[in-house]
Coordinates of C-alpha atoms in Angstrom, one line a residue:
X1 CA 34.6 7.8 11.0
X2 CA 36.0 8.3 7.6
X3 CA 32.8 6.3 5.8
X4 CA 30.1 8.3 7.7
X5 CA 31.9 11.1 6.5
X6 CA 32.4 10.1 2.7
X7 CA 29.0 9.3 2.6
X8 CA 28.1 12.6 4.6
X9 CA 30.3 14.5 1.9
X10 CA 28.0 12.8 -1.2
X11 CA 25.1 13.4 0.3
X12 CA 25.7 16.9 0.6
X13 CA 26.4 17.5 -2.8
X14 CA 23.8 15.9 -4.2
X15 CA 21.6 18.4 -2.3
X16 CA 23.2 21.2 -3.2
X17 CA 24.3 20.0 -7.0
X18 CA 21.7 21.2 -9.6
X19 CA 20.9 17.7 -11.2
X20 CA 22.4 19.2 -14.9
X21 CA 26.1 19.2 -13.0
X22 CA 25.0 15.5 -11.8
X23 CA 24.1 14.5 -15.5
X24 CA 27.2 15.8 -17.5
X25 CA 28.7 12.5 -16.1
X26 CA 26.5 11.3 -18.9
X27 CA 28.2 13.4 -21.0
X28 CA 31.0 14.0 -23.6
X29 CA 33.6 13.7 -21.0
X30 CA 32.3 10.1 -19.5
X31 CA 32.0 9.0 -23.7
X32 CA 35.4 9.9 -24.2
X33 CA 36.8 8.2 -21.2
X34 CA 34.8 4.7 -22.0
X35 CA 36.1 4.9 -25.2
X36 CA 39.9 5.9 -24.5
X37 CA 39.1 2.5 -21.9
X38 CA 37.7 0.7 -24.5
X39 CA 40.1 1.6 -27.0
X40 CA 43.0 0.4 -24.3
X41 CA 41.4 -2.7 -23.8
X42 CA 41.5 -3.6 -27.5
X43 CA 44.9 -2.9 -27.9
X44 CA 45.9 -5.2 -24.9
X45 CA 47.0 -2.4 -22.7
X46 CA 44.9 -2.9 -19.5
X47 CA 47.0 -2.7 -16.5
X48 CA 46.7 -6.5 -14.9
X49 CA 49.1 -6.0 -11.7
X50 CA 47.7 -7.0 -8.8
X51 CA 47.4 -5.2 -5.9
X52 CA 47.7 -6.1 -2.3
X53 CA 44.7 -3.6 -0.2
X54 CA 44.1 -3.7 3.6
X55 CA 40.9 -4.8 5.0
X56 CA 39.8 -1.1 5.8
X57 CA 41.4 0.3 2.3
X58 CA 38.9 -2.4 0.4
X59 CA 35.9 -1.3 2.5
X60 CA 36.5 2.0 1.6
X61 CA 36.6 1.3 -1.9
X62 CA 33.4 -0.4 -1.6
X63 CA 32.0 2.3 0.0
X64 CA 32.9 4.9 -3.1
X65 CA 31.5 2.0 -5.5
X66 CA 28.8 1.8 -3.6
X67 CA 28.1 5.9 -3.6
X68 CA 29.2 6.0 -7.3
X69 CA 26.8 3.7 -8.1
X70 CA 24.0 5.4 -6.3
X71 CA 25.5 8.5 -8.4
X72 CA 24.9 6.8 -11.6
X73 CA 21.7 5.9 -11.2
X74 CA 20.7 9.2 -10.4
X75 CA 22.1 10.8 -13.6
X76 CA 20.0 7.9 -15.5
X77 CA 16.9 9.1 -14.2
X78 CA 17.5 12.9 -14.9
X79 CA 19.8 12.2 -17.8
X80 CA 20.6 15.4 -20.2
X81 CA 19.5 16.0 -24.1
X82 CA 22.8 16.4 -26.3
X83 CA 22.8 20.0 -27.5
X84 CA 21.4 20.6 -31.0
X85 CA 24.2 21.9 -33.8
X86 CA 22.7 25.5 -33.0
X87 CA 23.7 25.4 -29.2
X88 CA 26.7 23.6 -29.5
X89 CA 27.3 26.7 -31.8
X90 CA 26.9 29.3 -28.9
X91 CA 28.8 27.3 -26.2
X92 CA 31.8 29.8 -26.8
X93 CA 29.7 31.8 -26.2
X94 CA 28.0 30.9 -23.6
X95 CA 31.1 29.4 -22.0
X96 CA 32.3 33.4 -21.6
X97 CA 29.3 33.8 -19.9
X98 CA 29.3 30.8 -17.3
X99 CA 33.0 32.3 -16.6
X100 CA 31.2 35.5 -15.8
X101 CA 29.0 33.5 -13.3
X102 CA 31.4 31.4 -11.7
X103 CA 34.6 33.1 -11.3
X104 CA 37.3 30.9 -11.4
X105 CA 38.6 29.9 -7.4
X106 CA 34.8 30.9 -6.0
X107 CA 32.8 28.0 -6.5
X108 CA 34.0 26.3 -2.9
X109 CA 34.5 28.9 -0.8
X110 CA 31.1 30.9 -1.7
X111 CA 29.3 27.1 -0.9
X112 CA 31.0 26.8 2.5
X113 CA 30.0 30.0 3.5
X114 CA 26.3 28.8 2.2
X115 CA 26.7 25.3 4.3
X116 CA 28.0 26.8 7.5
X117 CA 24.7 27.7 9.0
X118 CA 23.9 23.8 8.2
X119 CA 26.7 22.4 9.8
X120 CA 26.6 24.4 12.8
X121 CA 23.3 23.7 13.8
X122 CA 24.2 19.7 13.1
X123 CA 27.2 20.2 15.1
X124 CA 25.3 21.8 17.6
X125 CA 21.8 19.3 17.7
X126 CA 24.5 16.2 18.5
X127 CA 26.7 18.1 21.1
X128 CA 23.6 19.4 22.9
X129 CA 21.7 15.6 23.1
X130 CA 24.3 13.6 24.6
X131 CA 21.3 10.7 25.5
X132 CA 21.7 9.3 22.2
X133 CA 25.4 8.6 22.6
X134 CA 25.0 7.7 26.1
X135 CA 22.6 5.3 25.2
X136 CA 25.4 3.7 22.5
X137 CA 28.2 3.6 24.8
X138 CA 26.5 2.5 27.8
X139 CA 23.7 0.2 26.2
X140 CA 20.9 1.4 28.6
X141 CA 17.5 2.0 26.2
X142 CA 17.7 5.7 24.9
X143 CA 14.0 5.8 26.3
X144 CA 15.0 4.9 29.6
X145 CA 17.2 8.2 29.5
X146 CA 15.0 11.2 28.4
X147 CA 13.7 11.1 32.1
X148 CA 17.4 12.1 32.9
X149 CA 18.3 15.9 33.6
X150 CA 20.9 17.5 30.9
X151 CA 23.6 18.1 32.9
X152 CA 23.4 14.5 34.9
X153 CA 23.2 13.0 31.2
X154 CA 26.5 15.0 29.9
X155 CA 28.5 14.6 33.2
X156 CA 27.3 10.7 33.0
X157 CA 28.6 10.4 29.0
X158 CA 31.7 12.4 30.0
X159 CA 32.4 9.4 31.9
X160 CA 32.3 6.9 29.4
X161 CA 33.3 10.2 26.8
X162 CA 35.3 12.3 27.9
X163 CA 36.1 14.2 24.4
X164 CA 32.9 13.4 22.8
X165 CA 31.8 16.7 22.8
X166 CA 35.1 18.0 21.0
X167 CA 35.5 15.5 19.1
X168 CA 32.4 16.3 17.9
X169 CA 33.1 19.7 16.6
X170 CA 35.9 18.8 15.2
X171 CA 34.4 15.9 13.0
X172 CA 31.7 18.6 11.9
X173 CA 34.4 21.0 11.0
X174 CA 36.3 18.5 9.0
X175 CA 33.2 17.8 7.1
X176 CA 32.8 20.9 6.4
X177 CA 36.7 20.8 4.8
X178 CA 35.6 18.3 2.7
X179 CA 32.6 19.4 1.6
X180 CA 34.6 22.5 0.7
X181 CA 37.3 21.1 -1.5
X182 CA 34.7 18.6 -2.8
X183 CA 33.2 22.1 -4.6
X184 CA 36.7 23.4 -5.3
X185 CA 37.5 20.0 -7.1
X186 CA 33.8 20.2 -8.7
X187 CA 33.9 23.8 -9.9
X188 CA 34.7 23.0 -13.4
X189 CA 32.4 20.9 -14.1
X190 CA 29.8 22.8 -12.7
X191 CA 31.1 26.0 -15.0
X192 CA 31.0 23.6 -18.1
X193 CA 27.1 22.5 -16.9
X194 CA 26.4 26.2 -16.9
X195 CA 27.4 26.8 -20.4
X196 CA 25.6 24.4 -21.7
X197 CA 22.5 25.1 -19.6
X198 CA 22.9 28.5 -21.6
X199 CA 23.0 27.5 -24.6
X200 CA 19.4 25.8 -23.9
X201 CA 17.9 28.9 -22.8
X202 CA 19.2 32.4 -24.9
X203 CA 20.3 32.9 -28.3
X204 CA 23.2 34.3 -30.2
X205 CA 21.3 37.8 -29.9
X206 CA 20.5 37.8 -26.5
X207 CA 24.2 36.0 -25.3
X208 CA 25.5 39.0 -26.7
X209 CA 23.6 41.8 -25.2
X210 CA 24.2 40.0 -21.7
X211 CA 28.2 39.9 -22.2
X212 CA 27.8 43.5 -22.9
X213 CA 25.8 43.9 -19.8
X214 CA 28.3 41.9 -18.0
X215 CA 30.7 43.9 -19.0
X216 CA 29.4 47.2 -16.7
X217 CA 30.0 47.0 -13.1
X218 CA 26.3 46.1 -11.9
X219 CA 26.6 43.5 -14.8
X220 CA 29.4 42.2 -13.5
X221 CA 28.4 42.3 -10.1
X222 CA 25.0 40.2 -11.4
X223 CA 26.6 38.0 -13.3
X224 CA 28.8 36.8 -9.7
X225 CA 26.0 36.6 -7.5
X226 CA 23.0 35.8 -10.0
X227 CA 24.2 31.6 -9.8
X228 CA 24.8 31.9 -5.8
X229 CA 21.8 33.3 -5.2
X230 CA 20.0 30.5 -4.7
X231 CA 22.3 29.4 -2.1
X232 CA 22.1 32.3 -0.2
X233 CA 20.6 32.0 3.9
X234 CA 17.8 33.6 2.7
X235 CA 16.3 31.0 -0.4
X236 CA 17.5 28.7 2.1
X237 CA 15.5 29.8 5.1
X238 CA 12.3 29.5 3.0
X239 CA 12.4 25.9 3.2
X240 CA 10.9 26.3 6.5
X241 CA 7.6 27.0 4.5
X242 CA 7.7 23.2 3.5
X243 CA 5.8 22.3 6.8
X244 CA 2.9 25.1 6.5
X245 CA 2.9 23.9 2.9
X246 CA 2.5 20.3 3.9
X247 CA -0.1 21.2 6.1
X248 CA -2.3 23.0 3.6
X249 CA -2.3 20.3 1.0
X250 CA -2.3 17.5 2.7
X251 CA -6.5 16.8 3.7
X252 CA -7.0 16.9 0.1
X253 CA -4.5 14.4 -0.5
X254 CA -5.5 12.1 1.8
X255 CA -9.3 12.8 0.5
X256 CA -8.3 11.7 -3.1
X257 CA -5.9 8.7 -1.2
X258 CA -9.4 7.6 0.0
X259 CA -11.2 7.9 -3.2
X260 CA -8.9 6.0 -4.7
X261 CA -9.0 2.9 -2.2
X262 CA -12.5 3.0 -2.6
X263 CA -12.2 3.0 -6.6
X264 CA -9.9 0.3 -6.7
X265 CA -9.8 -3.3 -5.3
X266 CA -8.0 -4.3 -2.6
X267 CA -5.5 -7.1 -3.0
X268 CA -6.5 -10.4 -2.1
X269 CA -5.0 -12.8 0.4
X270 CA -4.2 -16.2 -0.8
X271 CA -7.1 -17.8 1.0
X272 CA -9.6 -15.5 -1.4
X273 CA -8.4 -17.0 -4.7
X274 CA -10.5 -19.2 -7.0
X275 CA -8.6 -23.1 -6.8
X276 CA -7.3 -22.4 -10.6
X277 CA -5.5 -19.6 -8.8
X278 CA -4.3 -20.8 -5.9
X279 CA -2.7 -23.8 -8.3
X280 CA -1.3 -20.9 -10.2
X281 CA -0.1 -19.5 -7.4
X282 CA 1.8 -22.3 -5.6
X283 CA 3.1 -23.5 -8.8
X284 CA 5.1 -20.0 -9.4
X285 CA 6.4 -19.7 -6.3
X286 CA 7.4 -23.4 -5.8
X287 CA 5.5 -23.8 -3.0
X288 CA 2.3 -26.4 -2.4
X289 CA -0.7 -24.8 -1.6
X290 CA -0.9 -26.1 2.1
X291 CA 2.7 -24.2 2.2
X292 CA 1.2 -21.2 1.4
X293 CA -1.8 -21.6 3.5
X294 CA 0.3 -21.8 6.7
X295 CA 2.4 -18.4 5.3
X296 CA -0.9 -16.5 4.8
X297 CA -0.3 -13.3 6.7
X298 CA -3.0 -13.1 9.8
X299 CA -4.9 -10.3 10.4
X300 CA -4.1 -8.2 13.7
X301 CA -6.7 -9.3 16.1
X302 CA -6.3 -6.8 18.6
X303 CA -6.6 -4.2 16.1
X304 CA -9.4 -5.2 14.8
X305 CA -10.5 -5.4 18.0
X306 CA -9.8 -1.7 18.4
X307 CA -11.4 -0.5 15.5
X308 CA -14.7 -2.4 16.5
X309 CA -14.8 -1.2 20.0
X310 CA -13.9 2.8 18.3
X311 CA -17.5 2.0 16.0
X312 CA -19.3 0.8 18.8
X313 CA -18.6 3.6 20.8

């Protein structure tokens, strides 16, 4: 349980981390920790000791490799510009302003409050479909079971899971612990990410006039909300618009898909290549070119099939 939720807990925050929080592991702090490594290295001061982990312990350390990994590739492909001497110049600045925004101690519990909704309906979608944990425990097909009446399907899984329905809920609200302090532990950074955001966007002029704005009581009460907005139920609900959206735009798409399988050439299969090719071919790949005749995907013959009988009719 505690990988599903460790991944769970990363995948949350990339969706709710803006990707400039993400990419200040690019930044000043990761340099200065390589090179307070590197510099420990050099002077022969890297820790050798060996030690002794558990089976499950070096899983789970695989596990955060594995997620850190996927971390860093992300902050490679929406990687940050360094701040020009001019910005670096207002971070102060805009550092008093980003202090504004993000109250110290707010960060996690404003985001929990944001991600409740989220986790409740979660919690709620796997309590109320006990088939699909039916299906695990008792290895019948899942499609074997939707033929089943709820309450014969959550008695029968209260058979083989008694507390799966509590358990449950109570997985669900742990992740929801740990997404919590995740926020609390990220908070900083995502206050230093602000700043520099800042920086990016107002000058020395304009910083100024919003401190002093800031500094009123509907500044200040701006300032707190302006950065949580966007988490709020409300921005959140309008995702629901992604469908209509979809909808809309997607017979054009599919038009221009078509144009542009007609504009370009298909691949070919290995049968439709000149002999130079084919020699080519087999040669790269290590293979003789009666291998890779025997390989050659077949078509499907009973689609093809279909689609002849659909013209003819």
């Amino acid at each position: 349980m505690r990988f599903h939720l460790l991944r769970a807990g990363a995948i949350l925050a990339v969706c709710v981390t803006p990707v400039g929080v993400l990419a200040q592991a690019d930044g000043p702090q990761a340099e200065s920790t390589e090179l307070a490594e590197g510099a420990a290295a050099a002077e022969g001061e890297v820790d050798e000791t060996f030690v002794f982990k558990t089976e499950e312990e070096e899983e789970l350390e695989a596990l955060s490799d594995e997620i850190m990994s996927e971390m860093a590739l992300f902050t490679e492909l929406f990687a940050v510009e360094p701040l020009t001497e001019e910005q670096e110049a207002r971070l102060p600045q805009a550092e008093i302003m980003a202090g504004k925004m993000i109250p110290e101690g707010t960060f996690g519990p404003v985001l929990r409050d944001s991600m409740q909704p989220l986790f409740d309906v979660m919690q709620e979608a796997a309590v109320g479909e006990p088939r699909t944990r039916l299906a695990e425990v008792s290895g019948v097909e899942i499609d074997d079971l939707y033929d089943l009446e709820d309450d014969v399907a959550e008695e029968t899984l209260a058979v083989f899971d008694p507390t799966y329905a509590d358990r449950t809920r109570k997985t669900a609200d742990l992740g929801m612990e740990m997404v919590e302090q995740m926020f609390v532990i990220m908070e900083p950074a995502f206050r230093d990410a602000l700043a520099r955001a800042l920086t990016t966007r107002f000058d020395e002029t304009e910083m100024g006039d919003l401190l002093e704005f800031f500094a009123t009581p509907l500044g200040e009460k701006f300032a707190r909300e302006a950065f949580f907005v966007q988490y709020d139920p409300q921005m959140i609900a309008a995702m629901e618009q992604v469908g209509p959206a979809l909808v809309e735009v997607l017979p054009d798409m599919m038009a221009k898909a078509e144009e542009i399988e007609a504009e370009l050439e298909d691949a070919r299969s290995f049968s439709q290549l000149s002999e130079a090719e084919r020699e080519r071919v087999a040669s790269a790949l290590g293979k003789s070119v009666t291998e890779l005749d025997a390989l050659e995907p077949q078509e499907d013959t009973d689609m093809l099939d279909s689609e002849v009988d659909e013209s003819v009719t």
